[in-house]
Amino acid sequence: QVQLVESGGGLVQPGGSLRLSCAASGFAFSMYVMRWYRQAPGKERELVASIPGVVYNNRGKEYADSVKGRFTISRDNSKKTVDLQMNSLKPEDTAVYYCNTDFSASQYWGQGTQVTVSS
């Protein structure tokens, strides 16, 4: 049974930082791309960052233009976790953040974690 469990969300002031983590189980974690999406109220879910199963020389990571230079995605295949380090947070980063992967023609999602950036 595939499970993705996010943690680390919360309330932070503009300019602050948060680190989200996603714990995965039930599949061969290191074989698959992992992604972070977010969905703000009234908006469509958008892809924030992705990371390949195995990272060589820090290559293969991709980011939405809106978060480039501020967010960093990383993974630990031994622990089956994927993290999203978020720095210089802005009010427009407020959203529910979801961990995602796909294989065998199916998409898998976590339950999401709320990030609120507000003074």
JSON list of C-alpha atoms in Angstrom, two decimals:
[
{"chain": "A", "resi": 1, "resn": "GLN", "atom": "CA", "xyz": [0.00, 0.00, 0.00]},
{"chain": "A", "resi": 2, "resn": "VAL", "atom": "CA", "xyz": [1.50, 3.28, -1.14]},
{"chain": "A", "resi": 3, "resn": "GLN", "atom": "CA", "xyz": [1.59, 5.97, 1.52]},
{"chain": "A", "resi": 4, "resn": "LEU", "atom": "CA", "xyz": [2.88, 9.53, 1.38]},
{"chain": "A", "resi": 5, "resn": "VAL", "atom": "CA", "xyz": [2.78, 11.51, 4.62]},
{"chain": "A", "resi": 6, "resn": "GLU", "atom": "CA", "xyz": [3.70, 15.19, 4.65]},
{"chain": "A", "resi": 7, "resn": "SER", "atom": "CA", "xyz": [4.80, 17.18, 7.68]},
{"chain": "A", "resi": 8, "resn": "GLY", "atom": "CA", "xyz": [6.42, 20.48, 8.54]},
{"chain": "A", "resi": 9, "resn": "GLY", "atom": "CA", "xyz": [3.81, 23.01, 7.52]},
{"chain": "A", "resi": 10, "resn": "GLY", "atom": "CA", "xyz": [2.78, 25.94, 9.67]},
{"chain": "A", "resi": 11, "resn": "LEU", "atom": "CA", "xyz": [2.49, 29.69, 10.02]},
{"chain": "A", "resi": 12, "resn": "VAL", "atom": "CA", "xyz": [5.55, 31.78, 9.16]},
{"chain": "A", "resi": 13, "resn": "GLN", "atom": "CA", "xyz": [6.20, 35.46, 8.63]},
{"chain": "A", "resi": 14, "resn": "PRO", "atom": "CA", "xyz": [7.18, 36.82, 5.22]},
{"chain": "A", "resi": 15, "resn": "GLY", "atom": "CA", "xyz": [10.88, 36.29, 4.65]},
{"chain": "A", "resi": 16, "resn": "GLY", "atom": "CA", "xyz": [10.94, 33.27, 6.92]},
{"chain": "A", "resi": 17, "resn": "SER", "atom": "CA", "xyz": [11.73, 29.63, 6.23]},
{"chain": "A", "resi": 18, "resn": "LEU", "atom": "CA", "xyz": [10.05, 26.26, 6.55]},
{"chain": "A", "resi": 19, "resn": "ARG", "atom": "CA", "xyz": [11.15, 22.73, 5.75]},
{"chain": "A", "resi": 20, "resn": "LEU", "atom": "CA", "xyz": [8.54, 20.27, 4.55]},
{"chain": "A", "resi": 21, "resn": "SER", "atom": "CA", "xyz": [9.12, 16.54, 4.64]},
{"chain": "A", "resi": 22, "resn": "CYS", "atom": "CA", "xyz": [7.34, 13.64, 2.97]},
{"chain": "A", "resi": 23, "resn": "ALA", "atom": "CA", "xyz": [7.73, 10.11, 4.28]},
{"chain": "A", "resi": 24, "resn": "ALA", "atom": "CA", "xyz": [7.05, 7.42, 1.69]},
{"chain": "A", "resi": 25, "resn": "SER", "atom": "CA", "xyz": [6.28, 3.73, 2.05]},
{"chain": "A", "resi": 26, "resn": "GLY", "atom": "CA", "xyz": [4.85, 0.83, 0.09]},
{"chain": "A", "resi": 27, "resn": "PHE", "atom": "CA", "xyz": [6.86, 1.17, -3.11]},
{"chain": "A", "resi": 28, "resn": "ALA", "atom": "CA", "xyz": [10.42, 1.16, -4.48]},
{"chain": "A", "resi": 29, "resn": "PHE", "atom": "CA", "xyz": [11.08, 4.76, -3.54]},
{"chain": "A", "resi": 30, "resn": "SER", "atom": "CA", "xyz": [14.46, 5.24, -5.22]},
{"chain": "A", "resi": 31, "resn": "MET", "atom": "CA", "xyz": [13.10, 4.25, -8.63]},
{"chain": "A", "resi": 32, "resn": "TYR", "atom": "CA", "xyz": [10.65, 7.11, -9.03]},
{"chain": "A", "resi": 33, "resn": "VAL", "atom": "CA", "xyz": [10.48, 10.83, -9.48]},
{"chain": "A", "resi": 34, "resn": "MET", "atom": "CA", "xyz": [9.07, 12.63, -6.47]},
{"chain": "A", "resi": 35, "resn": "ARG", "atom": "CA", "xyz": [7.28, 15.96, -6.67]},
{"chain": "A", "resi": 36, "resn": "TRP", "atom": "CA", "xyz": [5.90, 18.71, -4.48]},
{"chain": "A", "resi": 37, "resn": "TYR", "atom": "CA", "xyz": [2.71, 20.42, -5.59]},
{"chain": "A", "resi": 38, "resn": "ARG", "atom": "CA", "xyz": [0.74, 23.19, -3.94]},
{"chain": "A", "resi": 39, "resn": "GLN", "atom": "CA", "xyz": [-2.81, 24.46, -4.12]},
{"chain": "A", "resi": 40, "resn": "ALA", "atom": "CA", "xyz": [-3.90, 27.87, -2.94]},
{"chain": "A", "resi": 41, "resn": "PRO", "atom": "CA", "xyz": [-7.56, 28.67, -2.21]},
{"chain": "A", "resi": 42, "resn": "GLY", "atom": "CA", "xyz": [-9.47, 29.17, -5.44]},
{"chain": "A", "resi": 43, "resn": "LYS", "atom": "CA", "xyz": [-6.53, 28.15, -7.61]},
{"chain": "A", "resi": 44, "resn": "GLU", "atom": "CA", "xyz": [-5.50, 25.03, -9.47]},
{"chain": "A", "resi": 45, "resn": "ARG", "atom": "CA", "xyz": [-2.90, 22.68, -8.05]},
{"chain": "A", "resi": 46, "resn": "GLU", "atom": "CA", "xyz": [0.53, 23.60, -9.40]},
{"chain": "A", "resi": 47, "resn": "LEU", "atom": "CA", "xyz": [3.83, 21.77, -9.60]},
{"chain": "A", "resi": 48, "resn": "VAL", "atom": "CA", "xyz": [6.44, 23.36, -7.34]},
{"chain": "A", "resi": 49, "resn": "ALA", "atom": "CA", "xyz": [9.47, 21.07, -7.65]},
{"chain": "A", "resi": 50, "resn": "SER", "atom": "CA", "xyz": [10.51, 17.61, -8.80]},
{"chain": "A", "resi": 51, "resn": "ILE", "atom": "CA", "xyz": [13.51, 15.36, -8.23]},
{"chain": "A", "resi": 52, "resn": "PRO", "atom": "CA", "xyz": [14.56, 12.18, -10.06]},
{"chain": "A", "resi": 53, "resn": "GLY", "atom": "CA", "xyz": [14.94, 8.84, -8.30]},
{"chain": "A", "resi": 54, "resn": "VAL", "atom": "CA", "xyz": [18.71, 9.10, -8.19]},
{"chain": "A", "resi": 55, "resn": "VAL", "atom": "CA", "xyz": [20.45, 12.45, -8.26]},
{"chain": "A", "resi": 56, "resn": "TYR", "atom": "CA", "xyz": [23.88, 12.77, -9.91]},
{"chain": "A", "resi": 57, "resn": "ASN", "atom": "CA", "xyz": [25.87, 15.94, -9.29]},
{"chain": "A", "resi": 58, "resn": "ASN", "atom": "CA", "xyz": [22.73, 17.72, -8.14]},
{"chain": "A", "resi": 59, "resn": "ARG", "atom": "CA", "xyz": [21.26, 17.50, -11.64]},
{"chain": "A", "resi": 60, "resn": "GLY", "atom": "CA", "xyz": [17.72, 16.74, -12.71]},
{"chain": "A", "resi": 61, "resn": "LYS", "atom": "CA", "xyz": [15.90, 18.85, -10.14]},
{"chain": "A", "resi": 62, "resn": "GLU", "atom": "CA", "xyz": [13.28, 21.16, -11.56]},
{"chain": "A", "resi": 63, "resn": "TYR", "atom": "CA", "xyz": [11.46, 24.12, -10.07]},
{"chain": "A", "resi": 64, "resn": "ALA", "atom": "CA", "xyz": [8.57, 26.38, -10.89]},
{"chain": "A", "resi": 65, "resn": "ASP", "atom": "CA", "xyz": [9.75, 29.83, -11.93]},
{"chain": "A", "resi": 66, "resn": "SER", "atom": "CA", "xyz": [7.97, 31.34, -8.94]},
{"chain": "A", "resi": 67, "resn": "VAL", "atom": "CA", "xyz": [10.16, 29.44, -6.45]},
{"chain": "A", "resi": 68, "resn": "LYS", "atom": "CA", "xyz": [13.53, 29.21, -8.22]},
{"chain": "A", "resi": 69, "resn": "GLY", "atom": "CA", "xyz": [16.35, 30.40, -6.00]},
{"chain": "A", "resi": 70, "resn": "ARG", "atom": "CA", "xyz": [14.17, 30.20, -2.87]},
{"chain": "A", "resi": 71, "resn": "PHE", "atom": "CA", "xyz": [13.10, 26.54, -2.62]},
{"chain": "A", "resi": 72, "resn": "THR", "atom": "CA", "xyz": [15.30, 23.44, -2.66]},
{"chain": "A", "resi": 73, "resn": "ILE", "atom": "CA", "xyz": [14.08, 19.89, -3.12]},
{"chain": "A", "resi": 74, "resn": "SER", "atom": "CA", "xyz": [16.10, 16.96, -1.81]},
{"chain": "A", "resi": 75, "resn": "ARG", "atom": "CA", "xyz": [15.64, 13.28, -1.08]},
{"chain": "A", "resi": 76, "resn": "ASP", "atom": "CA", "xyz": [17.13, 10.58, 1.11]},
{"chain": "A", "resi": 77, "resn": "ASN", "atom": "CA", "xyz": [16.57, 7.21, -0.51]},
{"chain": "A", "resi": 78, "resn": "SER", "atom": "CA", "xyz": [17.82, 5.34, 2.56]},
{"chain": "A", "resi": 79, "resn": "LYS", "atom": "CA", "xyz": [15.12, 6.98, 4.68]},
{"chain": "A", "resi": 80, "resn": "LYS", "atom": "CA", "xyz": [12.51, 7.17, 1.89]},
{"chain": "A", "resi": 81, "resn": "THR", "atom": "CA", "xyz": [11.94, 10.84, 2.43]},
{"chain": "A", "resi": 82, "resn": "VAL", "atom": "CA", "xyz": [11.73, 13.87, 0.16]},
{"chain": "A", "resi": 83, "resn": "ASP", "atom": "CA", "xyz": [12.09, 17.36, 1.60]},
{"chain": "A", "resi": 84, "resn": "LEU", "atom": "CA", "xyz": [11.31, 20.87, 0.43]},
{"chain": "A", "resi": 85, "resn": "GLN", "atom": "CA", "xyz": [13.37, 23.62, 2.01]},
{"chain": "A", "resi": 86, "resn": "MET", "atom": "CA", "xyz": [11.52, 26.90, 1.56]},
{"chain": "A", "resi": 87, "resn": "ASN", "atom": "CA", "xyz": [13.36, 30.17, 2.17]},
{"chain": "A", "resi": 88, "resn": "SER", "atom": "CA", "xyz": [12.41, 33.82, 1.70]},
{"chain": "A", "resi": 89, "resn": "LEU", "atom": "CA", "xyz": [8.76, 32.88, 1.93]},
{"chain": "A", "resi": 90, "resn": "LYS", "atom": "CA", "xyz": [6.15, 35.24, 0.50]},
{"chain": "A", "resi": 91, "resn": "PRO", "atom": "CA", "xyz": [2.42, 35.57, 1.20]},
{"chain": "A", "resi": 92, "resn": "GLU", "atom": "CA", "xyz": [1.77, 34.14, -2.26]},
{"chain": "A", "resi": 93, "resn": "ASP", "atom": "CA", "xyz": [3.43, 30.89, -1.16]},
{"chain": "A", "resi": 94, "resn": "THR", "atom": "CA", "xyz": [0.45, 30.28, 1.13]},
{"chain": "A", "resi": 95, "resn": "ALA", "atom": "CA", "xyz": [-1.12, 26.99, 0.07]},
{"chain": "A", "resi": 96, "resn": "VAL", "atom": "CA", "xyz": [-1.59, 23.36, 0.94]},
{"chain": "A", "resi": 97, "resn": "TYR", "atom": "CA", "xyz": [1.54, 21.49, -0.13]},
{"chain": "A", "resi": 98, "resn": "TYR", "atom": "CA", "xyz": [1.28, 17.93, -1.42]},
{"chain": "A", "resi": 99, "resn": "CYS", "atom": "CA", "xyz": [3.83, 15.20, -2.01]},
{"chain": "A", "resi": 100, "resn": "ASN", "atom": "CA", "xyz": [3.32, 13.21, -5.22]},
{"chain": "A", "resi": 101, "resn": "THR", "atom": "CA", "xyz": [4.66, 10.36, -7.28]},
{"chain": "A", "resi": 102, "resn": "ASP", "atom": "CA", "xyz": [3.36, 8.25, -10.13]},
{"chain": "A", "resi": 103, "resn": "PHE", "atom": "CA", "xyz": [3.99, 4.79, -11.51]},
{"chain": "A", "resi": 104, "resn": "SER", "atom": "CA", "xyz": [2.06, 1.97, -13.11]},
{"chain": "A", "resi": 105, "resn": "ALA", "atom": "CA", "xyz": [-0.32, 4.54, -14.63]},
{"chain": "A", "resi": 106, "resn": "SER", "atom": "CA", "xyz": [-1.44, 5.78, -11.20]},
{"chain": "A", "resi": 107, "resn": "GLN", "atom": "CA", "xyz": [-0.90, 9.02, -9.32]},
{"chain": "A", "resi": 108, "resn": "TYR", "atom": "CA", "xyz": [-0.28, 8.97, -5.57]},
{"chain": "A", "resi": 109, "resn": "TRP", "atom": "CA", "xyz": [-0.81, 11.88, -3.22]},
{"chain": "A", "resi": 110, "resn": "GLY", "atom": "CA", "xyz": [-0.28, 12.66, 0.41]},
{"chain": "A", "resi": 111, "resn": "GLN", "atom": "CA", "xyz": [-2.91, 14.34, 2.55]},
{"chain": "A", "resi": 112, "resn": "GLY", "atom": "CA", "xyz": [-1.19, 17.71, 2.30]},
{"chain": "A", "resi": 113, "resn": "THR", "atom": "CA", "xyz": [0.29, 20.14, 4.80]},
{"chain": "A", "resi": 114, "resn": "GLN", "atom": "CA", "xyz": [-0.81, 23.76, 5.20]},
{"chain": "A", "resi": 115, "resn": "VAL", "atom": "CA", "xyz": [1.73, 26.54, 4.77]},
{"chain": "A", "resi": 116, "resn": "THR", "atom": "CA", "xyz": [0.59, 30.04, 5.70]},
{"chain": "A", "resi": 117, "resn": "VAL", "atom": "CA", "xyz": [2.85, 33.03, 5.15]},
{"chain": "A", "resi": 118, "resn": "SER", "atom": "CA", "xyz": [1.49, 36.05, 6.98]},
{"chain": "A", "resi": 119, "resn": "SER", "atom": "CA", "xyz": [2.55, 38.80, 9.32]}
]
